[in-house]
Amino acid sequence: GQNIDQPTEMTATEGAIVQINCTYQTSGFNGLFWYQQHAGEAPTFLSYNVLDGLEEKGRFSSFLSRSKGYSYLLLKELQMKDSASYLCAVRDRGSTLGRLYFGRGTQLTVWP
Amino acid sequence: EAQVTQNPRYLITVTGKKLTVTCSQNMNHEYMSWYRQDPGLGLRQIYYSMNVEVTDKGDVPEGYKVSRKEKRNFPLILESPSPNQTSLYFCASSLSGVGAGVNQETQYFGPGTRLLVL
């Protein structure tokens, strides 16, 4: 399998900016996804990176450095509804083509 | 509406009583997958299917079976459930499972099935 690490928990206040890091080790990288999951609900797609650099989508941005095996999700102008778990997932290019490996998720709590 | 549906959403059963959790998608997706989610362990893949009649094991396939006879359906079968299979199960699908970019590879998840095995 793959080794995907992300912090277990983070807290921030409304209106602030938070950065959630994800590091990974893979035999053949083929894309990285970020998903958001509210408690008891299904994960929903947030962003995708396959090339180095920053992808911006409104208040959310995601960055990738393939040489460092590193990504981050940046959330700006935090709102209470952003309290959720954020999942980093890596697509493997190698023998397990077709599989998506998930990290354990980072539980973000946004305080008023 | 484009969606992935799972049934049942909640199930309480007893050890050894065979059960099936259905998964269906209406987006003509080739790739489908089952995950289980447990506290502290995150999402772990059970089985996946790249297309009709093509299935493969994920990280935690023991105690589970799947079939993919039609493109839209991917049922998960527990032949003899045990308490350690108590979990939250998600079905997911995507257009493709092979490096074809974000539109093809983004997985869409069903609402989840919460299973309790006594």
Coordinates of C-alpha atoms in Angstrom, one line a residue:
Chain A
G1 CA 0.0 0.0 0.0
Q2 CA 0.9 3.6 0.3
N3 CA 2.0 5.7 3.3
I4 CA -0.1 8.8 3.6
D5 CA 0.3 11.1 6.6
Q6 CA -1.8 14.0 7.7
P7 CA -2.4 15.6 11.1
T8 CA -5.3 14.1 13.1
E9 CA -6.8 17.3 14.3
M10 CA -6.6 21.0 13.7
T11 CA -8.6 24.0 15.1
A12 CA -9.0 27.5 13.7
T13 CA -11.3 30.5 14.2
E14 CA -13.9 31.8 11.8
G15 CA -12.4 34.1 9.1
A16 CA -8.9 32.7 9.5
I17 CA -6.8 30.7 7.1
V18 CA -5.8 27.1 7.7
Q19 CA -3.3 24.8 5.9
I20 CA -3.7 21.1 6.1
N21 CA -0.6 19.2 5.1
C22 CA -0.4 15.7 3.6
T23 CA 2.8 13.7 2.9
Y24 CA 2.9 10.5 0.9
Q25 CA 5.2 7.8 -0.3
T26 CA 4.1 5.9 -3.4
S27 CA 5.7 3.6 -5.9
G28 CA 4.2 5.5 -8.8
F29 CA 2.3 8.7 -8.3
N30 CA -0.7 9.4 -10.5
G31 CA -2.6 12.1 -8.9
L32 CA -3.7 13.4 -5.5
F33 CA -7.3 14.2 -4.3
W34 CA -8.7 16.2 -1.4
Y35 CA -12.1 15.3 -0.1
Q36 CA -14.3 16.9 2.6
Q37 CA -16.4 14.7 4.9
H38 CA -18.9 16.1 7.4
A39 CA -19.7 13.8 10.3
G40 CA -21.9 10.9 9.3
E41 CA -21.9 11.9 5.6
A42 CA -20.2 10.8 2.4
P43 CA -16.9 12.3 1.3
T44 CA -17.3 14.9 -1.4
F45 CA -14.6 15.9 -3.9
L46 CA -12.7 19.2 -3.3
S47 CA -9.6 19.3 -5.5
Y48 CA -7.2 17.3 -7.6
N49 CA -3.5 17.8 -8.4
V50 CA -1.4 15.8 -10.7
L51 CA 1.2 18.4 -11.7
D52 CA 3.3 20.5 -9.3
G53 CA 1.8 23.8 -8.3
L54 CA -1.2 25.4 -6.9
E55 CA -4.8 24.8 -7.9
E56 CA -7.3 27.4 -6.7
K57 CA -11.0 27.0 -6.4
G58 CA -12.7 29.8 -4.6
R59 CA -11.8 29.7 -0.9
F60 CA -10.0 26.4 -1.3
S61 CA -6.6 25.9 -2.9
S62 CA -4.4 22.8 -3.1
F63 CA -0.7 22.6 -3.7
L64 CA 1.4 19.7 -4.8
S65 CA 5.2 19.0 -4.9
R66 CA 5.8 15.6 -6.4
S67 CA 9.5 15.6 -5.7
K68 CA 8.8 16.1 -2.0
G69 CA 5.8 13.8 -1.8
Y70 CA 3.9 16.7 -0.3
S71 CA 0.6 18.4 -0.7
Y72 CA -1.5 20.9 1.3
L73 CA -5.0 22.1 1.3
L74 CA -5.5 25.8 2.1
L75 CA -8.8 27.0 3.3
K76 CA -9.4 30.8 3.5
E77 CA -12.0 32.9 5.2
L78 CA -13.0 30.0 7.3
Q79 CA -16.7 29.5 8.0
M80 CA -18.4 27.4 10.7
K81 CA -19.6 25.0 8.0
D82 CA -16.0 24.2 7.1
S83 CA -15.8 22.1 10.3
A84 CA -15.3 18.6 8.8
S85 CA -12.8 15.9 8.2
Y86 CA -10.4 16.5 5.2
L87 CA -9.1 13.4 3.5
C88 CA -6.0 13.3 1.3
A89 CA -6.0 10.5 -1.2
V90 CA -3.3 9.3 -3.6
R91 CA -3.7 7.5 -6.9
D92 CA -1.1 4.8 -7.6
R93 CA 0.2 4.3 -11.1
G94 CA 1.9 1.0 -10.4
S95 CA 0.7 -2.6 -10.0
T96 CA -2.4 -1.4 -8.1
L97 CA -3.6 0.8 -11.0
G98 CA -7.1 1.9 -10.3
R99 CA -6.8 2.1 -6.6
L100 CA -7.1 5.3 -4.5
Y101 CA -5.3 5.3 -1.1
F102 CA -6.8 7.5 1.6
G103 CA -5.1 9.1 4.6
R104 CA -6.8 8.9 7.9
G105 CA -8.2 12.4 7.6
T106 CA -7.7 15.7 9.5
Q107 CA -10.6 16.7 11.7
L108 CA -10.9 20.5 11.4
T109 CA -12.9 22.4 14.0
V110 CA -13.8 26.0 13.3
W111 CA -14.6 28.2 16.3
P112 CA -16.7 31.3 16.2
Chain B
E1 CA -30.1 13.3 -10.7
A2 CA -26.6 11.8 -11.0
Q3 CA -26.0 9.8 -7.9
V4 CA -24.7 6.7 -6.2
T5 CA -27.3 4.9 -4.0
Q6 CA -26.8 2.3 -1.3
N7 CA -29.3 0.1 0.4
P8 CA -29.9 -0.4 3.2
R9 CA -28.7 2.8 4.9
Y10 CA -28.8 1.2 8.4
L11 CA -28.7 -2.5 9.3
I12 CA -28.5 -4.4 12.5
T13 CA -27.8 -8.1 12.1
V14 CA -26.5 -11.1 14.0
T15 CA -23.3 -13.1 13.5
G16 CA -23.4 -15.6 10.6
K17 CA -26.5 -14.3 8.9
K18 CA -25.7 -13.6 5.2
L19 CA -26.4 -10.1 4.0
T20 CA -26.0 -8.0 0.9
V21 CA -25.6 -4.3 0.6
T22 CA -26.6 -3.0 -2.8
C23 CA -24.9 -0.2 -4.7
S24 CA -26.1 1.4 -7.8
Q25 CA -25.0 4.3 -9.9
N26 CA -26.7 6.1 -12.8
M27 CA -23.8 7.9 -14.3
N28 CA -22.5 5.1 -16.6
H29 CA -19.3 4.9 -14.6
E30 CA -16.9 2.1 -15.4
Y31 CA -15.1 2.1 -12.0
M32 CA -16.8 1.2 -8.7
S33 CA -15.4 0.5 -5.3
W34 CA -16.3 -0.4 -1.7
Y35 CA -14.7 1.1 1.3
R36 CA -15.2 0.7 5.0
Q37 CA -14.6 3.5 7.5
D38 CA -13.7 3.0 11.1
P39 CA -12.7 5.5 13.8
G40 CA -8.9 6.2 13.7
L41 CA -8.4 4.0 10.6
G42 CA -9.9 6.2 7.9
L43 CA -11.3 4.8 4.6
R44 CA -10.0 1.4 3.6
Q45 CA -10.8 -0.2 0.3
I46 CA -12.4 -3.6 0.4
Y47 CA -12.9 -4.4 -3.3
Y48 CA -13.0 -2.5 -6.6
S49 CA -14.1 -3.1 -10.1
M50 CA -12.6 -1.5 -13.2
N51 CA -15.5 -2.6 -15.4
V52 CA -18.1 -5.3 -15.8
E53 CA -16.9 -8.7 -14.8
V54 CA -13.6 -7.3 -13.6
T55 CA -13.1 -7.1 -9.8
D56 CA -10.1 -7.0 -7.6
K57 CA -9.2 -7.0 -3.9
G58 CA -8.4 -3.9 -2.0
D59 CA -6.7 -3.7 1.4
V60 CA -9.3 -5.5 3.5
P61 CA -11.2 -8.0 1.4
E62 CA -11.4 -10.9 3.9
G63 CA -15.0 -11.8 4.8
Y64 CA -16.4 -9.9 1.8
K65 CA -17.5 -10.8 -1.7
V66 CA -18.5 -8.7 -4.7
S67 CA -19.8 -9.1 -8.2
R68 CA -20.1 -6.8 -11.2
K69 CA -22.6 -8.4 -13.6
E70 CA -23.9 -5.1 -14.8
K71 CA -22.2 -1.7 -15.2
R72 CA -24.5 0.1 -12.8
N73 CA -24.6 -2.3 -9.8
F74 CA -21.9 -3.5 -7.5
P75 CA -23.3 -5.4 -4.5
L76 CA -21.2 -6.2 -1.4
I77 CA -21.9 -9.6 0.1
L78 CA -21.1 -10.6 3.7
E79 CA -21.5 -14.4 3.6
S80 CA -21.1 -14.9 7.4
P81 CA -20.9 -11.5 9.1
S82 CA -18.9 -11.1 12.3
P83 CA -18.8 -8.3 14.9
N84 CA -15.5 -7.0 13.5
Q85 CA -17.3 -6.1 10.3
T86 CA -19.4 -3.6 12.2
S87 CA -18.5 -0.4 10.3
L88 CA -19.7 2.4 8.1
Y89 CA -19.6 1.3 4.4
F90 CA -19.3 3.5 1.4
C91 CA -19.7 2.7 -2.3
A92 CA -18.1 5.0 -4.8
S93 CA -17.8 5.2 -8.6
S94 CA -15.9 7.1 -11.2
L95 CA -16.0 7.3 -15.0
S96 CA -12.6 5.6 -15.2
G97 CA -10.1 4.1 -12.8
V98 CA -7.1 4.7 -15.0
G99 CA -5.1 7.9 -15.1
A100 CA -7.3 9.9 -17.3
G101 CA -7.5 13.2 -15.4
V102 CA -9.8 14.7 -12.8
N103 CA -13.1 14.4 -14.7
Q104 CA -12.6 10.7 -15.3
E105 CA -11.1 9.8 -12.0
T106 CA -13.0 11.7 -9.4
Q107 CA -14.9 9.3 -7.2
Y108 CA -18.4 10.0 -6.2
F109 CA -19.6 8.4 -3.0
G110 CA -22.9 6.9 -1.9
P111 CA -24.5 8.0 1.3
G112 CA -23.1 5.2 3.4
T113 CA -24.5 2.1 5.1
R114 CA -24.1 1.8 8.8
L115 CA -23.8 -1.9 9.8
L116 CA -23.9 -3.4 13.3
V117 CA -23.2 -7.1 13.7
L118 CA -24.1 -8.5 17.0

